[in-house]
mmCIF file of C-alpha atoms and ligand atoms in Angstrom:
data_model
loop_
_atom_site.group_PDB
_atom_site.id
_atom_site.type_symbol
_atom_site.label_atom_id
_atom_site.label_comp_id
_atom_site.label_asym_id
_atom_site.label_seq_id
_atom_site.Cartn_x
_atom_site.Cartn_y
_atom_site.Cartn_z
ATOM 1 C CA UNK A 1 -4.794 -51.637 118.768
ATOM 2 C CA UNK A 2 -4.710 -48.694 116.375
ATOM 3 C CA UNK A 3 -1.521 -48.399 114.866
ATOM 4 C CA UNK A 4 -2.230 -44.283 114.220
ATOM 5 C CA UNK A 5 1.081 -42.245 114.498
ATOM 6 C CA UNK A 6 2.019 -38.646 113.851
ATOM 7 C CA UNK A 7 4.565 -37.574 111.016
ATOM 8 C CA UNK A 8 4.861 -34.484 109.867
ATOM 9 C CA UNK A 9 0.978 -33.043 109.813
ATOM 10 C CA UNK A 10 -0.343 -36.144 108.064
ATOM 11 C CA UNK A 11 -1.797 -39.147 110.558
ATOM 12 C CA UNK A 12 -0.341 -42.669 109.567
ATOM 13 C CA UNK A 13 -3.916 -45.252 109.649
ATOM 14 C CA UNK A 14 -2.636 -48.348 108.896
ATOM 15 C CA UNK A 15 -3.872 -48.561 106.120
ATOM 16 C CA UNK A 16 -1.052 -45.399 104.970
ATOM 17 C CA UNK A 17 2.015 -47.161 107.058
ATOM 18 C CA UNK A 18 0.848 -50.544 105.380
ATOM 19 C CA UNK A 19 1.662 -48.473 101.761
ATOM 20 C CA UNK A 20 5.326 -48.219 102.917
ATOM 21 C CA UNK A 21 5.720 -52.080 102.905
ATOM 22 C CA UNK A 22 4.091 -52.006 99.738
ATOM 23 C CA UNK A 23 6.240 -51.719 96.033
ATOM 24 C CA UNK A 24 4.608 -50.556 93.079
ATOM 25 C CA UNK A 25 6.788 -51.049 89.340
ATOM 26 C CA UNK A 26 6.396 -48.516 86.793
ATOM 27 C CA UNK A 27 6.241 -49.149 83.179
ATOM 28 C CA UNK A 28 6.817 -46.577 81.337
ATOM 29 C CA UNK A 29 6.057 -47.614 77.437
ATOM 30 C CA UNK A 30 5.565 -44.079 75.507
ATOM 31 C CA UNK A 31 3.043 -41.413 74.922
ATOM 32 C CA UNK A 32 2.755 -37.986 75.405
ATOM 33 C CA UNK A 33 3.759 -37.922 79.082
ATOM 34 C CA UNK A 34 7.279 -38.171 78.999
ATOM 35 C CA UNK A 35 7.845 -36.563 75.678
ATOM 36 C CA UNK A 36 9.770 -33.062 75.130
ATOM 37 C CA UNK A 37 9.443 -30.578 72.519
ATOM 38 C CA UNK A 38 12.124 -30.544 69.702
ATOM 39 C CA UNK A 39 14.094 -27.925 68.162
ATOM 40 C CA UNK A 40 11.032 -27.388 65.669
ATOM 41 C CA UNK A 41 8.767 -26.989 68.302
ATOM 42 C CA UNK A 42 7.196 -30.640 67.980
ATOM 43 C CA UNK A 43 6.883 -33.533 70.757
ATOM 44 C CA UNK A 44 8.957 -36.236 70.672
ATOM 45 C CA UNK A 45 9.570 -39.290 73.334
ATOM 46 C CA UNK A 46 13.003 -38.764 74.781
ATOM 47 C CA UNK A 47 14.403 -41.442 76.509
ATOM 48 C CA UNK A 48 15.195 -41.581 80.570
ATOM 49 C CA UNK A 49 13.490 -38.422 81.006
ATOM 50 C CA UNK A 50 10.333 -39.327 82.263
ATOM 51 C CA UNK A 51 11.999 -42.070 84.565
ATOM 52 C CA UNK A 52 14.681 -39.886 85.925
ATOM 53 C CA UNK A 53 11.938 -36.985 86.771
ATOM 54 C CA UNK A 54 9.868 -39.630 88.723
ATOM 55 C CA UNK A 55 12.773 -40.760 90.820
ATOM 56 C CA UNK A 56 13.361 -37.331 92.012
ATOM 57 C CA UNK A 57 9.964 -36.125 92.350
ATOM 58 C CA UNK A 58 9.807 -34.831 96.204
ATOM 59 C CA UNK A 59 5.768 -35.547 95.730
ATOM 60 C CA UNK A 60 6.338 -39.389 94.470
ATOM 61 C CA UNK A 61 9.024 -39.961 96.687
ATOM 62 C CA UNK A 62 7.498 -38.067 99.917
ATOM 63 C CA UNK A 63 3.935 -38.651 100.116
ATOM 64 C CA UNK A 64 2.502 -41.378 103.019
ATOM 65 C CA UNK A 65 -0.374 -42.193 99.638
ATOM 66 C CA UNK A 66 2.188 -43.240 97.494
ATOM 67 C CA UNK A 67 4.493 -46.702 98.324
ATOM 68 C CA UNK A 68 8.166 -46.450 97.413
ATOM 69 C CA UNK A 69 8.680 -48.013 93.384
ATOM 70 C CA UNK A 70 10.688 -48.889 90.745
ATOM 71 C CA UNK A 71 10.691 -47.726 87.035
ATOM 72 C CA UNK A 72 11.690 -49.918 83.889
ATOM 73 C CA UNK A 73 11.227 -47.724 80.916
ATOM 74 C CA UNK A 74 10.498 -49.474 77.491
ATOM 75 C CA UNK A 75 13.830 -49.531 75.404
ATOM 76 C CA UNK A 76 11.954 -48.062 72.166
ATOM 77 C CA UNK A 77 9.208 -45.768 73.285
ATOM 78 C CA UNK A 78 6.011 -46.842 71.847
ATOM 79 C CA UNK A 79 3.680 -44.018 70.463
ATOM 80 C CA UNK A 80 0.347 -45.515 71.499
ATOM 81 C CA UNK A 81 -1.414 -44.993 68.179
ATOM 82 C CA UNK A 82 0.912 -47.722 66.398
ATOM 83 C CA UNK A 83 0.415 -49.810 69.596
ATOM 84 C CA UNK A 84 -1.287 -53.379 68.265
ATOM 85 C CA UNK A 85 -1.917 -57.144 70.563
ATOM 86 C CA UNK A 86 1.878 -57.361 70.691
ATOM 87 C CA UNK A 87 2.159 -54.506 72.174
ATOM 88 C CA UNK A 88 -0.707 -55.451 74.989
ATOM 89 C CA UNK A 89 0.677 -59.135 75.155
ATOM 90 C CA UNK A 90 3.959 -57.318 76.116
ATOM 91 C CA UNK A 91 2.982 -55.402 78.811
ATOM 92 C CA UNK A 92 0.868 -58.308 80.054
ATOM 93 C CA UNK A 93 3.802 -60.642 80.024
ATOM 94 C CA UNK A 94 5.890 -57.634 81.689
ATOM 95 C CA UNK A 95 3.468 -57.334 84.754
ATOM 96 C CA UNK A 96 3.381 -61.244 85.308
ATOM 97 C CA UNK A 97 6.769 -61.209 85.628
ATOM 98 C CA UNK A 98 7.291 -58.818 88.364
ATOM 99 C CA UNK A 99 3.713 -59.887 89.434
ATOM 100 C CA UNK A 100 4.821 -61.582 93.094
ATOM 101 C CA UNK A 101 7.742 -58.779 94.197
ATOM 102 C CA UNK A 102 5.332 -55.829 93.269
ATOM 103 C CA UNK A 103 1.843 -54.955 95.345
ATOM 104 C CA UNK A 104 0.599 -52.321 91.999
ATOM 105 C CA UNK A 105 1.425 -51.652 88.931
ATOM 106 C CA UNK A 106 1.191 -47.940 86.619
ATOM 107 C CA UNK A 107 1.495 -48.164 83.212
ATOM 108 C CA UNK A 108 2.438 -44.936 81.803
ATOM 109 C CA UNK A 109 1.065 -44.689 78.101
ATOM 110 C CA UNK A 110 -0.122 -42.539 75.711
ATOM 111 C CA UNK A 111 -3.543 -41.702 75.152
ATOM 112 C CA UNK A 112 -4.869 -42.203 71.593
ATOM 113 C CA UNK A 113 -5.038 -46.358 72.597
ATOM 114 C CA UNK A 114 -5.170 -45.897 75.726
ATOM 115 C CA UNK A 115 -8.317 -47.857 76.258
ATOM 116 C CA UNK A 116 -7.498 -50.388 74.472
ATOM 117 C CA UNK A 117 -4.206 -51.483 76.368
ATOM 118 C CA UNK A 118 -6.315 -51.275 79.458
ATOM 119 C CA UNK A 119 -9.365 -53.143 77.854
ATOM 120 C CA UNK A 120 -6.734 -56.101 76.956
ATOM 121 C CA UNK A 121 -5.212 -55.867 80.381
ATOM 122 C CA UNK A 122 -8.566 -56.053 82.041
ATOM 123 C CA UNK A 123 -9.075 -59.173 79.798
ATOM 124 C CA UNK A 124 -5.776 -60.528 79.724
ATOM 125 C CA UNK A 125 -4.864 -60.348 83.368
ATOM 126 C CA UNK A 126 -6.780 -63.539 84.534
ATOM 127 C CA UNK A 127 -7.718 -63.639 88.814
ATOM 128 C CA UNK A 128 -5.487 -60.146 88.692
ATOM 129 C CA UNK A 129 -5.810 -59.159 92.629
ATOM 130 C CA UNK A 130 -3.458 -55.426 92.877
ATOM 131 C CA UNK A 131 -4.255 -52.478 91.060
ATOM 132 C CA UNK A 132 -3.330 -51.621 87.800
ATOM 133 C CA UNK A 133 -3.265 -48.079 86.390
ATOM 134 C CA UNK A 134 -3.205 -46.808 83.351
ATOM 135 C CA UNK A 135 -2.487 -43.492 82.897
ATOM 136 C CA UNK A 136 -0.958 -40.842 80.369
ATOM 137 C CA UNK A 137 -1.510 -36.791 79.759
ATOM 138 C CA UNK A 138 -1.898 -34.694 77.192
ATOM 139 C CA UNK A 139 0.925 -32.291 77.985
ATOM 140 C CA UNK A 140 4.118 -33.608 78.543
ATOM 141 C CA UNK A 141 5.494 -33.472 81.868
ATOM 142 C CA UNK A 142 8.369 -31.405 80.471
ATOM 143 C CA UNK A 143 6.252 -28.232 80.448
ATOM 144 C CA UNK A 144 5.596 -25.979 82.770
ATOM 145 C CA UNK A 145 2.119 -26.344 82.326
ATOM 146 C CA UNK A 146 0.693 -29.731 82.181
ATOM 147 C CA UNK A 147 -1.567 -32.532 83.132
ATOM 148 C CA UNK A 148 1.184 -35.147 83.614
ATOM 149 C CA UNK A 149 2.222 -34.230 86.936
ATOM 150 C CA UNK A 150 -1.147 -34.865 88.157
ATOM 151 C CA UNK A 151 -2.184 -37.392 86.081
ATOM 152 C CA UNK A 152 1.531 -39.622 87.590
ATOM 153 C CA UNK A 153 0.983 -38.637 91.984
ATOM 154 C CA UNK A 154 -2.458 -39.552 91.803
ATOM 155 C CA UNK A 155 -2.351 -43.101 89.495
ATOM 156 C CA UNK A 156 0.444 -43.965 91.842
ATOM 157 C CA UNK A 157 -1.453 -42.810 95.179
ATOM 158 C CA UNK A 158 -4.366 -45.512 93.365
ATOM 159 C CA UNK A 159 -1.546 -48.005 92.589
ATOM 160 C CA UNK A 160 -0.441 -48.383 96.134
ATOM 161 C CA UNK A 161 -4.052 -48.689 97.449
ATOM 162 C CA UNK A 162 -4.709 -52.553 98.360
ATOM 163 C CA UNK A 163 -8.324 -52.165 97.935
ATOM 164 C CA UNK A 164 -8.176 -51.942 94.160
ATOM 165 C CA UNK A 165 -7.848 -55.334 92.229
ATOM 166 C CA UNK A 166 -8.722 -54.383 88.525
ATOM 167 C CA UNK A 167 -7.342 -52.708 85.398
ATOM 168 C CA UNK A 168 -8.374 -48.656 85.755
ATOM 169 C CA UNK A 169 -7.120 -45.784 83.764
ATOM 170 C CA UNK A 170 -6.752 -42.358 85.877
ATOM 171 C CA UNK A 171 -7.264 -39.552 83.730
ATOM 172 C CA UNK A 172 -7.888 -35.589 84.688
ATOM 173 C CA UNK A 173 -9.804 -36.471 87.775
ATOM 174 C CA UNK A 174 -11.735 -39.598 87.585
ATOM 175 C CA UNK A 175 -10.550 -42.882 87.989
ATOM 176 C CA UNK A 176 -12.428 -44.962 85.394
ATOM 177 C CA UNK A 177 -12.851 -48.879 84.871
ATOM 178 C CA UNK A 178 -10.377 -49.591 81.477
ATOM 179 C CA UNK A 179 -12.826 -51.853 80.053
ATOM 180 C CA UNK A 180 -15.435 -49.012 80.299
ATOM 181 C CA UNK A 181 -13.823 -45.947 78.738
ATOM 182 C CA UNK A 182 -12.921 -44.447 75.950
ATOM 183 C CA UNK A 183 -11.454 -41.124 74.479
ATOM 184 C CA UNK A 184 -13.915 -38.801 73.976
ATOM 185 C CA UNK A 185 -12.296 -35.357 73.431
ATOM 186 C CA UNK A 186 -8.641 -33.800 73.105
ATOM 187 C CA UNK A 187 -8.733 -32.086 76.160
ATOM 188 C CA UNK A 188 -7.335 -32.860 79.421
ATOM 189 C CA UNK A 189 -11.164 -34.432 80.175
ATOM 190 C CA UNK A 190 -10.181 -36.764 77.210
ATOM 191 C CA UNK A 191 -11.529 -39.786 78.792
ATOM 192 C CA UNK A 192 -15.521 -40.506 80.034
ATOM 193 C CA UNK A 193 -16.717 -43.558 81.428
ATOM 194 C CA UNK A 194 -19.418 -45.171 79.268
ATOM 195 C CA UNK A 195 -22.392 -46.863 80.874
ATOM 196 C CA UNK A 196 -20.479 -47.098 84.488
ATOM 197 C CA UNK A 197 -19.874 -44.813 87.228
ATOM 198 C CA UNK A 198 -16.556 -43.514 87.943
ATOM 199 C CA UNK A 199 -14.938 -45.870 90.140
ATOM 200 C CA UNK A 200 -13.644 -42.377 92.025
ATOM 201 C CA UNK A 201 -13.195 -38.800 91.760
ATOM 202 C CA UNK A 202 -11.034 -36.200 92.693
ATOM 203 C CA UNK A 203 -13.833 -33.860 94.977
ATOM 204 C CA UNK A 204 -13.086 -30.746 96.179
ATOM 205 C CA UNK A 205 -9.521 -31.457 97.435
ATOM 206 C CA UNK A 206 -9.093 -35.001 98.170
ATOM 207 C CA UNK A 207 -9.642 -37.895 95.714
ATOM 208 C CA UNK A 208 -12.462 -40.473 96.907
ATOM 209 C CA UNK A 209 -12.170 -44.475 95.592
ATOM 210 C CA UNK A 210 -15.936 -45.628 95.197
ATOM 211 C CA UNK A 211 -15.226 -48.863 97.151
ATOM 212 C CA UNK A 212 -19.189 -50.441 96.561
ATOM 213 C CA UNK A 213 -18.250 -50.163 92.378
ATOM 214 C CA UNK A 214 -15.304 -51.913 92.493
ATOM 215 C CA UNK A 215 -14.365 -55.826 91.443
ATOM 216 C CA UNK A 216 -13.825 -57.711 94.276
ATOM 217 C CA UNK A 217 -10.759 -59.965 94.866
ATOM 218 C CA UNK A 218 -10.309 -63.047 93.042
ATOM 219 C CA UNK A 219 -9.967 -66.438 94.391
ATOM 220 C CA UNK A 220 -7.216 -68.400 92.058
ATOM 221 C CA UNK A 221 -3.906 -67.388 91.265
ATOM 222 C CA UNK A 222 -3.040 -64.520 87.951
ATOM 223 C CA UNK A 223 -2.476 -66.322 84.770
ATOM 224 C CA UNK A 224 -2.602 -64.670 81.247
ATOM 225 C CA UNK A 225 -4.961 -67.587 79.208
ATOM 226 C CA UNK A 226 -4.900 -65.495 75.453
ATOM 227 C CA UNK A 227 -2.582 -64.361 73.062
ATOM 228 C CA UNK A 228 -5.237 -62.168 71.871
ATOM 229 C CA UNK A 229 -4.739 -63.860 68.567
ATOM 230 C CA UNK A 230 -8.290 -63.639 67.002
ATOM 231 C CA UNK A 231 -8.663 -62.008 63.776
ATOM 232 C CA UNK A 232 -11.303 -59.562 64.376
ATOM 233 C CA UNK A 233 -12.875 -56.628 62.922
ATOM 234 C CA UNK A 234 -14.823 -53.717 63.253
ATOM 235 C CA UNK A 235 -17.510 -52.493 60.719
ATOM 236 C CA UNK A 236 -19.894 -49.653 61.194
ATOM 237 C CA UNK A 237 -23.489 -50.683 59.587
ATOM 238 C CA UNK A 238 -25.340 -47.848 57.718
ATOM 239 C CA UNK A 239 -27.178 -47.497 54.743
ATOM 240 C CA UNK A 240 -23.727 -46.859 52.731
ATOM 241 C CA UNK A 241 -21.398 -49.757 54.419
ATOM 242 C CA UNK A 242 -19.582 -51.490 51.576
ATOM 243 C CA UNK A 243 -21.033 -54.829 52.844
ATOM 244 C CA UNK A 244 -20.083 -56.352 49.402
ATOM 245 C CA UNK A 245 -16.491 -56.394 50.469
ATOM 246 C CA UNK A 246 -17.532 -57.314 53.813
ATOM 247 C CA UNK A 247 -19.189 -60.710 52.205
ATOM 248 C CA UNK A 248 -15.714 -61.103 50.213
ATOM 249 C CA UNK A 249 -13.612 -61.144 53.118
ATOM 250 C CA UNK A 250 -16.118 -63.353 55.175
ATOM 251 C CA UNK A 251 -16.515 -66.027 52.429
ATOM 252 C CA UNK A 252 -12.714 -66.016 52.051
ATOM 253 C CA UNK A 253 -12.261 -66.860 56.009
ATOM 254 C CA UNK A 254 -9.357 -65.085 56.391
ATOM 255 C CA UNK A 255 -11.369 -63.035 59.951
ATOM 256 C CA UNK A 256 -12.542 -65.250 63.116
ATOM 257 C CA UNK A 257 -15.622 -62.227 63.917
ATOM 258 C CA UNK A 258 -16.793 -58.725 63.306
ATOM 259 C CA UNK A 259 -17.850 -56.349 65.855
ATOM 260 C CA UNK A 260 -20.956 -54.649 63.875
ATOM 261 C CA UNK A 261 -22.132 -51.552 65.168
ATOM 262 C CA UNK A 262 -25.639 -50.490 64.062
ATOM 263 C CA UNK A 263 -27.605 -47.584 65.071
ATOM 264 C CA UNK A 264 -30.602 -49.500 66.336
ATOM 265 C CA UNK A 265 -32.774 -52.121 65.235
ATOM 266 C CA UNK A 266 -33.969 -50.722 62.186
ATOM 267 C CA UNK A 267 -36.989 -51.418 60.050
ATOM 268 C CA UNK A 268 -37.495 -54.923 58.642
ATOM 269 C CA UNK A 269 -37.764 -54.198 55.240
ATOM 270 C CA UNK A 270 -34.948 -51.238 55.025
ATOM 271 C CA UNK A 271 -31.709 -51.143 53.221
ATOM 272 C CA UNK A 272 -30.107 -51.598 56.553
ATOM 273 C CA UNK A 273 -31.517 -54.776 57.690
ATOM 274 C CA UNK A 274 -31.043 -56.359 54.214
ATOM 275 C CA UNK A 275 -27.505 -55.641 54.440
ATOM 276 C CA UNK A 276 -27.495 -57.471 58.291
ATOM 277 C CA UNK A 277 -29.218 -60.248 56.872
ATOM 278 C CA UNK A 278 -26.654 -60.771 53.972
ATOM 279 C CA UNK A 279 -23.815 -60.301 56.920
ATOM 280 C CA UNK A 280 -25.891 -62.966 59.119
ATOM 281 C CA UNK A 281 -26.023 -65.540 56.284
ATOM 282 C CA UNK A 282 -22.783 -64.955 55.306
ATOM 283 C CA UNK A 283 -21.054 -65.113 58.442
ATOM 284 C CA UNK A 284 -23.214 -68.450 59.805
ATOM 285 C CA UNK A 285 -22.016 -70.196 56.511
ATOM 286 C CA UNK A 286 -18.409 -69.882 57.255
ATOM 287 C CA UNK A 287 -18.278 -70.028 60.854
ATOM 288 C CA UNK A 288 -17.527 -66.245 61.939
ATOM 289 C CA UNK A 289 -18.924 -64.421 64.920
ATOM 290 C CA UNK A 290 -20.881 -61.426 64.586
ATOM 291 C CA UNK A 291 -21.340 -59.492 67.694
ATOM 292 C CA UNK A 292 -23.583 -56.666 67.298
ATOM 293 C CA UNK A 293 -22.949 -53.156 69.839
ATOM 294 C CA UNK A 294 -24.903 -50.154 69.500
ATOM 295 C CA UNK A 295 -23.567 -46.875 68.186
ATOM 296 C CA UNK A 296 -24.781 -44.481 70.481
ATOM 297 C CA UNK A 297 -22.188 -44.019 73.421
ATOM 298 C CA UNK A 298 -24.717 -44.547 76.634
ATOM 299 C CA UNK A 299 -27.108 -46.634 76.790
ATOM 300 C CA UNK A 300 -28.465 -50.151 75.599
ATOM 301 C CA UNK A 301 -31.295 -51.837 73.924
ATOM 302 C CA UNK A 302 -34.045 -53.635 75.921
ATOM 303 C CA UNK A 303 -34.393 -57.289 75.967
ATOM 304 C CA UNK A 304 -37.024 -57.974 73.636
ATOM 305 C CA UNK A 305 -35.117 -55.509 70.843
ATOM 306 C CA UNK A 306 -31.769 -57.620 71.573
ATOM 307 C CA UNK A 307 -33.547 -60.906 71.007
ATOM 308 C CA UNK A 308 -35.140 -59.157 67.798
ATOM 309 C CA UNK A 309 -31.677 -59.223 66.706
ATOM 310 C CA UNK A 310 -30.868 -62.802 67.889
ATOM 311 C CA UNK A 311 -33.601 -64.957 66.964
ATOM 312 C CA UNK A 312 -36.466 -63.317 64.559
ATOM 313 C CA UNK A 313 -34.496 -61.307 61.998
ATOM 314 C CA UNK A 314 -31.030 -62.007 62.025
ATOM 315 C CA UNK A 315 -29.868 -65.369 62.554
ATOM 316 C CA UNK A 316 -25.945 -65.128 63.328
ATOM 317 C CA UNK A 317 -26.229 -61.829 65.170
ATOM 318 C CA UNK A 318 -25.985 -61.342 68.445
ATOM 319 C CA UNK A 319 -26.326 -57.989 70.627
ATOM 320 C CA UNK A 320 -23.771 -58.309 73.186
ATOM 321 C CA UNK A 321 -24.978 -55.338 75.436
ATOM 322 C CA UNK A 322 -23.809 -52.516 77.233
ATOM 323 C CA UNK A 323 -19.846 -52.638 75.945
ATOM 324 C CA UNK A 324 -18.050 -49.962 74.283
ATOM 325 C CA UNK A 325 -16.886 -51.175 70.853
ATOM 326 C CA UNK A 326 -13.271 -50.791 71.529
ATOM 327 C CA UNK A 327 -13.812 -53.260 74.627
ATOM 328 C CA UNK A 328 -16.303 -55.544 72.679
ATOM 329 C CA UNK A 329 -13.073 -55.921 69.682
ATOM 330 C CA UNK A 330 -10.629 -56.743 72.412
ATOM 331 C CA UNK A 331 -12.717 -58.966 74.191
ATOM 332 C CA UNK A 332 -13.340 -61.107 71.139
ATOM 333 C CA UNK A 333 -9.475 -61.289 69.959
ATOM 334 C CA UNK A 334 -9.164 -62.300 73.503
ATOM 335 C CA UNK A 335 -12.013 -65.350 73.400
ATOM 336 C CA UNK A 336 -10.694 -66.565 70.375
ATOM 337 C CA UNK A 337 -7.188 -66.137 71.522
ATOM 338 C CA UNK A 338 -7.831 -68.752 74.387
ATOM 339 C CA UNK A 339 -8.313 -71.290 71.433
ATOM 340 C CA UNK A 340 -12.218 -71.221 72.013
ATOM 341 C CA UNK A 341 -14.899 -72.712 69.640
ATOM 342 C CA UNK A 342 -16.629 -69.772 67.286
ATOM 343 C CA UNK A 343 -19.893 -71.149 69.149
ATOM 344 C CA UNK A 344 -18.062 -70.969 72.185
ATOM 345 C CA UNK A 345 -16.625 -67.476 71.469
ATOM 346 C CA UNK A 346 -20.449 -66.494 70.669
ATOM 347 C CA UNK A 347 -21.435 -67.233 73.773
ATOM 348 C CA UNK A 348 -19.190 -65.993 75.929
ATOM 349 C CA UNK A 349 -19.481 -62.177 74.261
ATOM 350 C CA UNK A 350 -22.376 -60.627 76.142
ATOM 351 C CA UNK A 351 -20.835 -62.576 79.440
ATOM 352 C CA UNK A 352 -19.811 -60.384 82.057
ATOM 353 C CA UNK A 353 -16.096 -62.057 82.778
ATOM 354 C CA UNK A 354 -14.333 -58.740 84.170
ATOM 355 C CA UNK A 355 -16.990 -56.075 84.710
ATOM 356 C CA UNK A 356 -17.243 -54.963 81.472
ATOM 357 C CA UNK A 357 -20.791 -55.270 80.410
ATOM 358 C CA UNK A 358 -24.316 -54.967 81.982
ATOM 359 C CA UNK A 359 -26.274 -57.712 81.650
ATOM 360 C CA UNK A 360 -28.882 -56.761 79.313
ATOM 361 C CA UNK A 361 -32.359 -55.240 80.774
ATOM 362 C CA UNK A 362 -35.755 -56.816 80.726
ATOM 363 C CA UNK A 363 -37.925 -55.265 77.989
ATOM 364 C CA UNK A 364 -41.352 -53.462 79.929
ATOM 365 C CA UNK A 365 -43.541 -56.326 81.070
ATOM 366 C CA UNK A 366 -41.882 -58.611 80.359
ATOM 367 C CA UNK A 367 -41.544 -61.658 83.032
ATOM 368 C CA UNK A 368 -37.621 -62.077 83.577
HETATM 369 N N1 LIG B 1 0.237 -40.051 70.069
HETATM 370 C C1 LIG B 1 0.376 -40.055 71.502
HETATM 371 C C2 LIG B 1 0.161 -41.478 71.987
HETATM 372 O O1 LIG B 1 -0.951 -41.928 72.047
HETATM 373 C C3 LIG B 1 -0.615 -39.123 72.094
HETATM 374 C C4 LIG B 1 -0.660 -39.062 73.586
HETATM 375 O O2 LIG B 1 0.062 -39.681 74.320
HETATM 376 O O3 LIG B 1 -1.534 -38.293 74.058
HETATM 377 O O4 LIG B 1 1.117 -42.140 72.267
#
């Protein structure tokens, strides 16, 4: 029997009156969003503000989208851009904590690492079955004319929905995977999804989830399985790249991989691919993983140039996909952080474990 009922002008599916039974907890941890402007004119986080507007927002505490929730604010506001693995093993911890008395979970953040906290989330949040959504603005709620109202009543109308069982940030109207964005601009469009949909959109006047794109619900319980603790580094490849001091720092051990972005292939006998080949020797003689990403935002390389990189040329490269480099750094910290094998950790990087990567395409004519 249909449970629909009439309140106000809005119909309560069950789905909606379900929400009410529902509790979502609120972290707010820093950023942008709850900041106010000082005497000099320049933002600055000021405590209990954000938290006390949300508790008396008549759209939070009103709407039949949004279930009732709680707010712990972060003692010292973090300003996202200083925000390192402690900060993402804190907020990990924090969420398996409340894990069993809450049904979603919005992180309020800021946005410069934004898609990192929600890359290591995605990562670190093992079997994670409710949503959890990571959002921020670029103008502080405080003014009159902003981006984090909207931003905070839509993540939480996505936090209370039961369909959702992954790490997403909401951002100006899309509501992205976290291991698939990035920011692009500094504007409130300052996040894009890279090489995956949106998982939904705000169209017209009514925001629509993109149920087909989504994870689907785990079977074992939530565990966090990594301290993140791998030693990892980016470094861009180009005809310039310092890769002496690269080679220093690799025979010395002291990193456990490098993320290498390269802007293709290249030619054989180029400056470029002797410098890969001095990072491939390198890097097999003392054990560190080298997982390669392209440069270019969209897009991947076919098959037979990935294996190019793997097998003829290269040695201890690997391409590792479709991943953004942001994701592809966290990921690895993460591998390594579960106290895996380098060979092991190898492996493992062009695996899809939470949605993050395509598996890589079949060059033309090939027989996959
Ligand atoms: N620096 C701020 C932060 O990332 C910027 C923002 O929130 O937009 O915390």
């Amino acid at each position: 029997m249909s449970l629909e009922k009439e309140k106000g002008s809005s119909i309560l599916t069950n789905e909606l009156l379900a929400r009410s039974q529902r509790r979502i907890m609120v972290f707010y941890v820093g950023g942008t969003i709850g900041m106010k402007k000082n005497e000099e004119g320049s933002l600055e986080p000021c405590a209990q503000y954000l938290t006390r507007e949300m508790e008396q927002m008549h759209e939070l505490q009103s709407s039949v989208e949004i279930a009732p929730f709680d707010v712990i604010e972060y003692e010292k506001l973090l300003d996202s851009s200083d925000m390192d693995h402690t900060d993402h093993l804190r907020i990990a911890r924090d969420i398996a904590k409340h894990y069993d008395a809450y049904d979603g979970f919005l992180i309020a953040h800021g946005t410069d690492t934004m898609h990192y906290t929600a890359s290591a989330l995605s990562f670190l949040l093992n079997n994670l079955a409710k949503p959890v959504v990571v959002t921020g603005a670029m103008v502080p709620l405080a003014e009159p004319f902003n981006d984090a109202r909207r931003n905070l009543i839509i993540g939480m109308m996505i936090a209370s929905n039961p369909k959702i069982c992954e790490v997403c940030v909401f951002f100006n109207d899309s509501l992205f995977r976290g291991n698939r964005c990035d920011k692009v601009s500094h504007s409130y469009a300052a996040f894009k999804t890279i090489n995956y949909p949106a998982l939904g959109v705000i169209e017209a006047s009514r925001f629509v989830l993109r149920e087909r794109l989504l994870l689907s619900q785990p079977t074992g319980g939530m565990s966090i399985l990594s301290d993140l603790s791998g030693r990892v580094m980016h470094f861009d490849l180009h005809p310039e790249a310092d890769v002496d001091t690269l080679l220093v720092l690799l025979s010395k051990k002291v990193l456990d991989g490098i993320v290498l972005s390269v802007n293709g292939v290249g030619h054989l006998k180029g400056v470029v691919a002797a410098k890969a080949r001095a990072i491939s020797r390198t890097a097999a003689a003392h054990n560190v993983v080298v997982s390669v990403v392209i440069r270019e935002l969209r897009g991947c390389l076919a098959r037979k140039e990935a294996e190019r990189i793997r097998h003829l040329e290269y040695g201890a490269l690997a391409y590792v996909g479709d991943m953004c480099a942001s994701t592809a750094q966290v990921k690895m910290a993460y591998l390594f952080g579960k106290g895996l094998s380098p060979t092991e950790v190898a492996r493992q990087m062009p695996l899809n474990l939470r949605g993050e990567v395509t598996p890589i395409p079949a060059a033309p004519g090939s027989k996959m």
